[in-house]
mmCIF file of C-alpha atoms in Angstrom:
data_model
loop_
_atom_site.group_PDB
_atom_site.id
_atom_site.type_symbol
_atom_site.label_atom_id
_atom_site.label_comp_id
_atom_site.label_asym_id
_atom_site.label_seq_id
_atom_site.Cartn_x
_atom_site.Cartn_y
_atom_site.Cartn_z
ATOM 1 C CA UNK A 1 -0.120 0.134 -0.087
ATOM 2 C CA UNK A 2 1.168 3.470 -0.478
ATOM 3 C CA UNK A 3 0.832 6.170 1.919
ATOM 4 C CA UNK A 4 0.547 9.641 -0.039
ATOM 5 C CA UNK A 5 0.051 13.367 2.133
ATOM 6 C CA UNK A 6 -1.760 15.273 -1.079
ATOM 7 C CA UNK A 7 -2.693 18.442 -1.384
ATOM 8 C CA UNK A 8 -5.183 20.073 -3.967
ATOM 9 C CA UNK A 9 -5.385 24.412 -4.684
ATOM 10 C CA UNK A 10 -7.787 25.839 -1.788
ATOM 11 C CA UNK A 11 -7.508 22.891 0.304
ATOM 12 C CA UNK A 12 -5.668 21.844 3.259
ATOM 13 C CA UNK A 13 -3.252 18.535 2.894
ATOM 14 C CA UNK A 14 -4.597 15.323 3.418
ATOM 15 C CA UNK A 15 -3.800 11.683 3.658
ATOM 16 C CA UNK A 16 -4.493 8.871 0.202
ATOM 17 C CA UNK A 17 -4.050 6.201 -0.864
ATOM 18 C CA UNK A 18 -2.143 5.879 -4.651
ATOM 19 C CA UNK A 19 -4.378 3.071 -5.739
ATOM 20 C CA UNK A 20 -3.025 3.136 -9.017
ATOM 21 C CA UNK A 21 -0.327 4.763 -10.982
ATOM 22 C CA UNK A 22 -2.522 7.784 -11.451
ATOM 23 C CA UNK A 23 -5.089 7.745 -8.849
ATOM 24 C CA UNK A 24 -5.555 8.384 -5.479
ATOM 25 C CA UNK A 25 -7.852 7.985 -3.312
ATOM 26 C CA UNK A 26 -8.129 9.929 -0.317
ATOM 27 C CA UNK A 27 -9.281 9.167 3.133
ATOM 28 C CA UNK A 28 -9.973 10.680 6.842
ATOM 29 C CA UNK A 29 -7.625 10.436 9.050
ATOM 30 C CA UNK A 30 -3.793 9.214 8.634
ATOM 31 C CA UNK A 31 -1.402 5.982 8.245
ATOM 32 C CA UNK A 32 -1.268 5.609 11.527
ATOM 33 C CA UNK A 33 -4.470 5.540 13.898
ATOM 34 C CA UNK A 34 -8.317 5.077 12.265
ATOM 35 C CA UNK A 35 -9.357 5.949 8.641
ATOM 36 C CA UNK A 36 -11.813 5.694 6.192
ATOM 37 C CA UNK A 37 -12.197 6.627 2.479
ATOM 38 C CA UNK A 38 -13.772 10.354 1.970
ATOM 39 C CA UNK A 39 -14.983 9.105 -1.727
ATOM 40 C CA UNK A 40 -12.621 11.154 -3.112
ATOM 41 C CA UNK A 41 -10.638 9.919 -5.696
ATOM 42 C CA UNK A 42 -8.014 12.247 -7.578
ATOM 43 C CA UNK A 43 -5.512 11.525 -10.062
ATOM 44 C CA UNK A 44 -2.237 11.947 -9.391
ATOM 45 C CA UNK A 45 -1.571 14.726 -11.951
ATOM 46 C CA UNK A 46 -4.010 16.781 -10.336
ATOM 47 C CA UNK A 47 -2.354 17.226 -6.963
ATOM 48 C CA UNK A 48 0.996 18.285 -5.048
ATOM 49 C CA UNK A 49 2.897 15.421 -3.142
ATOM 50 C CA UNK A 50 3.903 16.913 -0.282
ATOM 51 C CA UNK A 51 6.850 15.490 2.360
ATOM 52 C CA UNK A 52 5.146 11.953 3.235
ATOM 53 C CA UNK A 53 5.065 12.971 6.997
ATOM 54 C CA UNK A 54 6.244 15.055 9.802
ATOM 55 C CA UNK A 55 8.438 13.553 12.323
ATOM 56 C CA UNK A 56 8.075 13.481 15.283
ATOM 57 C CA UNK A 57 11.472 12.889 16.143
ATOM 58 C CA UNK A 58 14.109 12.448 12.917
ATOM 59 C CA UNK A 59 16.714 9.826 13.649
ATOM 60 C CA UNK A 60 19.841 9.491 11.054
ATOM 61 C CA UNK A 61 22.076 6.442 10.926
ATOM 62 C CA UNK A 62 26.190 7.721 10.345
ATOM 63 C CA UNK A 63 29.021 5.743 8.350
ATOM 64 C CA UNK A 64 26.425 3.072 7.611
ATOM 65 C CA UNK A 65 28.096 1.576 4.250
ATOM 66 C CA UNK A 66 31.745 0.515 4.304
ATOM 67 C CA UNK A 67 32.490 1.769 0.575
ATOM 68 C CA UNK A 68 30.941 5.115 1.874
ATOM 69 C CA UNK A 69 33.356 5.193 4.917
ATOM 70 C CA UNK A 70 36.039 4.067 2.460
ATOM 71 C CA UNK A 71 35.148 6.822 0.341
ATOM 72 C CA UNK A 72 34.646 10.063 3.065
ATOM 73 C CA UNK A 73 38.423 8.912 4.725
ATOM 74 C CA UNK A 74 39.921 9.366 0.931
ATOM 75 C CA UNK A 75 38.394 12.822 0.380
ATOM 76 C CA UNK A 76 38.940 14.058 4.056
ATOM 77 C CA UNK A 77 42.072 12.539 4.559
ATOM 78 C CA UNK A 78 41.153 11.416 7.512
ATOM 79 C CA UNK A 79 41.783 7.532 9.649
ATOM 80 C CA UNK A 80 37.796 6.503 9.915
ATOM 81 C CA UNK A 81 36.733 3.146 11.581
ATOM 82 C CA UNK A 82 34.065 1.339 11.335
ATOM 83 C CA UNK A 83 31.511 2.031 13.846
ATOM 84 C CA UNK A 84 31.504 -0.832 15.778
ATOM 85 C CA UNK A 85 27.729 -0.310 16.797
ATOM 86 C CA UNK A 86 24.508 0.600 15.433
ATOM 87 C CA UNK A 87 24.945 4.530 16.978
ATOM 88 C CA UNK A 88 22.026 7.102 15.800
ATOM 89 C CA UNK A 89 21.942 10.596 14.895
ATOM 90 C CA UNK A 90 19.692 13.194 14.877
ATOM 91 C CA UNK A 91 18.540 15.577 12.083
ATOM 92 C CA UNK A 92 15.815 18.712 11.577
ATOM 93 C CA UNK A 93 12.691 18.518 10.413
ATOM 94 C CA UNK A 94 13.192 22.536 9.329
ATOM 95 C CA UNK A 95 15.148 20.790 6.321
ATOM 96 C CA UNK A 96 12.633 18.641 5.210
ATOM 97 C CA UNK A 97 10.941 19.108 1.570
ATOM 98 C CA UNK A 98 8.859 17.275 -0.560
ATOM 99 C CA UNK A 99 9.390 15.569 -4.216
ATOM 100 C CA UNK A 100 9.710 17.687 -6.909
ATOM 101 C CA UNK A 101 10.587 20.374 -4.623
ATOM 102 C CA UNK A 102 13.935 23.069 -4.723
ATOM 103 C CA UNK A 103 16.854 22.505 -2.992
ATOM 104 C CA UNK A 104 18.326 26.049 -2.257
ATOM 105 C CA UNK A 105 22.253 26.167 -2.554
ATOM 106 C CA UNK A 106 22.750 29.018 0.137
ATOM 107 C CA UNK A 107 25.205 31.633 -1.541
ATOM 108 C CA UNK A 108 28.248 31.049 0.550
ATOM 109 C CA UNK A 109 28.075 27.222 0.175
ATOM 110 C CA UNK A 110 30.885 25.816 -1.619
ATOM 111 C CA UNK A 111 30.249 21.462 -2.011
ATOM 112 C CA UNK A 112 27.542 20.490 -1.704
ATOM 113 C CA UNK A 113 26.052 16.757 -2.285
ATOM 114 C CA UNK A 114 23.484 14.270 -2.554
ATOM 115 C CA UNK A 115 23.750 10.994 -0.214
ATOM 116 C CA UNK A 116 20.246 8.623 -0.910
ATOM 117 C CA UNK A 117 18.902 6.872 1.529
ATOM 118 C CA UNK A 118 16.033 4.372 2.448
ATOM 119 C CA UNK A 119 13.872 5.933 4.993
ATOM 120 C CA UNK A 120 12.243 3.350 7.938
ATOM 121 C CA UNK A 121 9.093 4.973 9.216
ATOM 122 C CA UNK A 122 7.836 3.910 12.403
ATOM 123 C CA UNK A 123 3.528 2.935 12.703
ATOM 124 C CA UNK A 124 3.535 2.326 16.787
ATOM 125 C CA UNK A 125 4.968 3.182 19.792
ATOM 126 C CA UNK A 126 7.943 0.369 21.307
ATOM 127 C CA UNK A 127 10.162 0.303 23.698
ATOM 128 C CA UNK A 128 12.969 -2.486 24.394
ATOM 129 C CA UNK A 129 12.305 -4.323 20.689
ATOM 130 C CA UNK A 130 14.593 -7.708 20.261
ATOM 131 C CA UNK A 131 16.070 -7.499 16.713
ATOM 132 C CA UNK A 132 14.158 -10.299 16.430
ATOM 133 C CA UNK A 133 10.818 -8.478 16.465
ATOM 134 C CA UNK A 134 12.109 -4.794 15.984
ATOM 135 C CA UNK A 135 10.210 -4.574 12.620
ATOM 136 C CA UNK A 136 6.942 -5.012 14.234
ATOM 137 C CA UNK A 137 6.580 -1.014 15.063
ATOM 138 C CA UNK A 138 7.259 -0.379 11.406
ATOM 139 C CA UNK A 139 4.365 0.728 8.973
ATOM 140 C CA UNK A 140 7.108 1.182 5.513
ATOM 141 C CA UNK A 141 9.424 2.799 4.092
ATOM 142 C CA UNK A 142 10.123 5.996 1.623
ATOM 143 C CA UNK A 143 12.844 7.997 -0.121
ATOM 144 C CA UNK A 144 15.249 10.854 1.701
ATOM 145 C CA UNK A 145 18.362 12.847 0.266
ATOM 146 C CA UNK A 146 20.240 13.719 2.616
ATOM 147 C CA UNK A 147 22.065 16.840 1.258
ATOM 148 C CA UNK A 148 25.257 18.114 3.189
ATOM 149 C CA UNK A 149 27.872 20.955 2.653
ATOM 150 C CA UNK A 150 31.038 19.233 3.252
ATOM 151 C CA UNK A 151 33.451 22.341 4.051
ATOM 152 C CA UNK A 152 30.461 22.956 6.786
ATOM 153 C CA UNK A 153 30.654 19.423 8.313
ATOM 154 C CA UNK A 154 34.968 19.492 8.546
ATOM 155 C CA UNK A 155 34.029 22.866 9.676
ATOM 156 C CA UNK A 156 31.378 23.313 12.124
ATOM 157 C CA UNK A 157 32.006 21.218 15.564
ATOM 158 C CA UNK A 158 27.707 20.049 14.607
ATOM 159 C CA UNK A 159 26.283 19.124 11.549
ATOM 160 C CA UNK A 160 24.068 22.173 12.523
ATOM 161 C CA UNK A 161 24.237 23.583 8.956
ATOM 162 C CA UNK A 162 25.926 21.033 7.188
ATOM 163 C CA UNK A 163 22.968 18.803 7.152
ATOM 164 C CA UNK A 164 20.855 20.726 8.821
ATOM 165 C CA UNK A 165 19.719 23.922 6.061
ATOM 166 C CA UNK A 166 16.625 24.676 5.252
ATOM 167 C CA UNK A 167 15.372 22.586 2.186
ATOM 168 C CA UNK A 168 18.713 20.034 2.544
ATOM 169 C CA UNK A 169 16.244 17.283 3.406
ATOM 170 C CA UNK A 170 14.358 15.987 0.033
ATOM 171 C CA UNK A 171 11.396 12.734 1.310
ATOM 172 C CA UNK A 172 9.737 10.487 -0.945
ATOM 173 C CA UNK A 173 7.280 10.802 -2.351
ATOM 174 C CA UNK A 174 5.515 8.071 -0.304
ATOM 175 C CA UNK A 175 5.449 5.395 2.289
ATOM 176 C CA UNK A 176 4.783 2.320 1.070
ATOM 177 C CA UNK A 177 4.597 -0.535 3.642
ATOM 178 C CA UNK A 178 4.623 -3.882 1.329
ATOM 179 C CA UNK A 179 9.017 -3.602 0.656
ATOM 180 C CA UNK A 180 11.270 -6.313 0.098
ATOM 181 C CA UNK A 181 14.785 -4.976 1.217
ATOM 182 C CA UNK A 182 16.950 -7.966 0.540
ATOM 183 C CA UNK A 183 15.897 -7.312 -3.677
ATOM 184 C CA UNK A 184 16.081 -4.020 -3.414
ATOM 185 C CA UNK A 185 18.703 -1.444 -4.537
ATOM 186 C CA UNK A 186 19.181 2.308 -5.082
ATOM 187 C CA UNK A 187 20.333 4.372 -7.829
ATOM 188 C CA UNK A 188 20.614 7.896 -7.896
ATOM 189 C CA UNK A 189 20.842 9.742 -11.017
ATOM 190 C CA UNK A 190 22.593 13.730 -12.075
ATOM 191 C CA UNK A 191 20.691 14.905 -14.794
ATOM 192 C CA UNK A 192 19.686 11.424 -16.109
ATOM 193 C CA UNK A 193 22.806 9.512 -15.662
ATOM 194 C CA UNK A 194 23.573 7.124 -13.067
ATOM 195 C CA UNK A 195 26.216 8.342 -10.278
ATOM 196 C CA UNK A 196 25.499 5.906 -7.333
ATOM 197 C CA UNK A 197 24.262 2.107 -7.633
ATOM 198 C CA UNK A 198 24.413 -0.131 -4.737
ATOM 199 C CA UNK A 199 22.633 -2.848 -3.297
ATOM 200 C CA UNK A 200 20.054 -1.477 -0.337
ATOM 201 C CA UNK A 201 20.351 -3.969 2.497
ATOM 202 C CA UNK A 202 24.703 -4.141 2.002
ATOM 203 C CA UNK A 203 24.319 -2.017 5.817
ATOM 204 C CA UNK A 204 27.199 -2.444 8.385
ATOM 205 C CA UNK A 205 23.849 -2.045 10.375
ATOM 206 C CA UNK A 206 20.718 -3.526 9.803
ATOM 207 C CA UNK A 207 17.595 -1.727 10.424
ATOM 208 C CA UNK A 208 16.669 -4.532 12.953
ATOM 209 C CA UNK A 209 19.750 -3.477 14.888
ATOM 210 C CA UNK A 210 19.348 -0.084 15.083
ATOM 211 C CA UNK A 211 15.679 -0.037 15.923
ATOM 212 C CA UNK A 212 16.113 -2.661 18.281
ATOM 213 C CA UNK A 213 19.774 -0.974 20.117
ATOM 214 C CA UNK A 214 17.590 2.157 19.816
ATOM 215 C CA UNK A 215 14.280 0.658 21.630
ATOM 216 C CA UNK A 216 16.393 -0.503 24.680
ATOM 217 C CA UNK A 217 17.294 3.130 25.811
ATOM 218 C CA UNK A 218 14.542 5.519 23.631
ATOM 219 C CA UNK A 219 10.944 5.288 23.295
ATOM 220 C CA UNK A 220 9.358 5.150 19.046
ATOM 221 C CA UNK A 221 6.889 6.908 18.335
ATOM 222 C CA UNK A 222 4.481 6.603 15.611
ATOM 223 C CA UNK A 223 5.869 8.960 12.931
ATOM 224 C CA UNK A 224 9.745 8.811 13.722
ATOM 225 C CA UNK A 225 11.652 8.515 10.563
ATOM 226 C CA UNK A 226 14.969 6.725 9.931
ATOM 227 C CA UNK A 227 17.130 7.337 7.518
ATOM 228 C CA UNK A 228 19.571 4.771 7.219
ATOM 229 C CA UNK A 229 22.609 5.902 5.539
ATOM 230 C CA UNK A 230 24.218 5.809 1.650
ATOM 231 C CA UNK A 231 27.285 3.847 0.045
ATOM 232 C CA UNK A 232 29.128 5.544 -2.492
ATOM 233 C CA UNK A 233 30.677 8.937 -3.071
ATOM 234 C CA UNK A 234 28.847 11.966 -5.281
ATOM 235 C CA UNK A 235 29.947 14.613 -6.891
ATOM 236 C CA UNK A 236 28.976 18.201 -6.344
ATOM 237 C CA UNK A 237 26.263 19.879 -7.337
ATOM 238 C CA UNK A 238 25.747 23.449 -8.928
ATOM 239 C CA UNK A 239 22.188 25.315 -8.269
ATOM 240 C CA UNK A 240 20.756 23.429 -11.920
ATOM 241 C CA UNK A 241 21.119 20.183 -11.555
ATOM 242 C CA UNK A 242 18.603 17.744 -10.541
ATOM 243 C CA UNK A 243 19.210 14.564 -8.442
ATOM 244 C CA UNK A 244 17.096 11.267 -8.833
ATOM 245 C CA UNK A 245 17.158 8.780 -5.853
ATOM 246 C CA UNK A 246 15.821 5.137 -6.869
ATOM 247 C CA UNK A 247 15.243 2.660 -4.476
ATOM 248 C CA UNK A 248 13.858 -0.297 -6.240
ATOM 249 C CA UNK A 249 9.440 -1.093 -4.972
ATOM 250 C CA UNK A 250 9.817 2.315 -3.077
ATOM 251 C CA UNK A 251 9.989 4.224 -6.032
ATOM 252 C CA UNK A 252 11.842 7.264 -7.091
ATOM 253 C CA UNK A 253 12.800 10.893 -5.092
ATOM 254 C CA UNK A 254 13.301 14.030 -7.667
ATOM 255 C CA UNK A 255 14.599 16.942 -7.016
ATOM 256 C CA UNK A 256 16.160 19.998 -8.722
ATOM 257 C CA UNK A 257 19.037 22.589 -6.763
ATOM 258 C CA UNK A 258 18.698 26.175 -7.265
ATOM 259 C CA UNK A 259 20.863 28.955 -6.583
ATOM 260 C CA UNK A 260 19.762 31.236 -2.998
ATOM 261 C CA UNK A 261 19.390 33.820 -5.302
ATOM 262 C CA UNK A 262 16.987 32.839 -7.836
ATOM 263 C CA UNK A 263 14.601 31.567 -4.994
ATOM 264 C CA UNK A 264 11.501 35.087 -3.984
ATOM 265 C CA UNK A 265 12.753 35.607 -0.460
#
């Protein structure tokens, strides 16, 4: 099932179920609680897809793919050891934008890069889950593009601007409740050309490991998201570029990049 958060002119955003490639059946309620069809049906081409959800807490795995760790070490000249356990970080919801919306490159940014990521959407409150039971709290999955300014990442004491600048976290286009991780592949295209490709499941620590370890210390709530990291290396992006993050079985998240001075104030 594909849950979409959508809007039409003159109305607030609402949830719906994408029943085919071009048909959305609107519902009253949301994926995390009671819901029922409203009777309204919209063509996908006639609506605006919004961010699938605004998470209560926005979690993010850091270095979670071996190739990405090695390439980041080569790029920075640092010696970076592989993580020994599933450690988690946080991102800011102000950075979220929807499929099709612009990522704005600040005027003083010099090295902006993409990271195509699988996103786990929590559907039930959970605490103290074993790895065997970890997926019992998962509603579904979506796609994220963890945009970063690498020079800020290297110079600042925290990720406050390198990863959390407004528009730096595209997410969407919908939440898919049925997903085969073992069969999934992640492909990132820059201006139509494949630049990154990897098996989505080739993580150092999988989804079960993260959820189990996290739930030992904190409560996971419906609407929380966990971004699972990326593999490979990305080129420096510029205004005018279009990045598409595709994960087989989930769809494709597409966003264009613009210079800050090109955006209305």
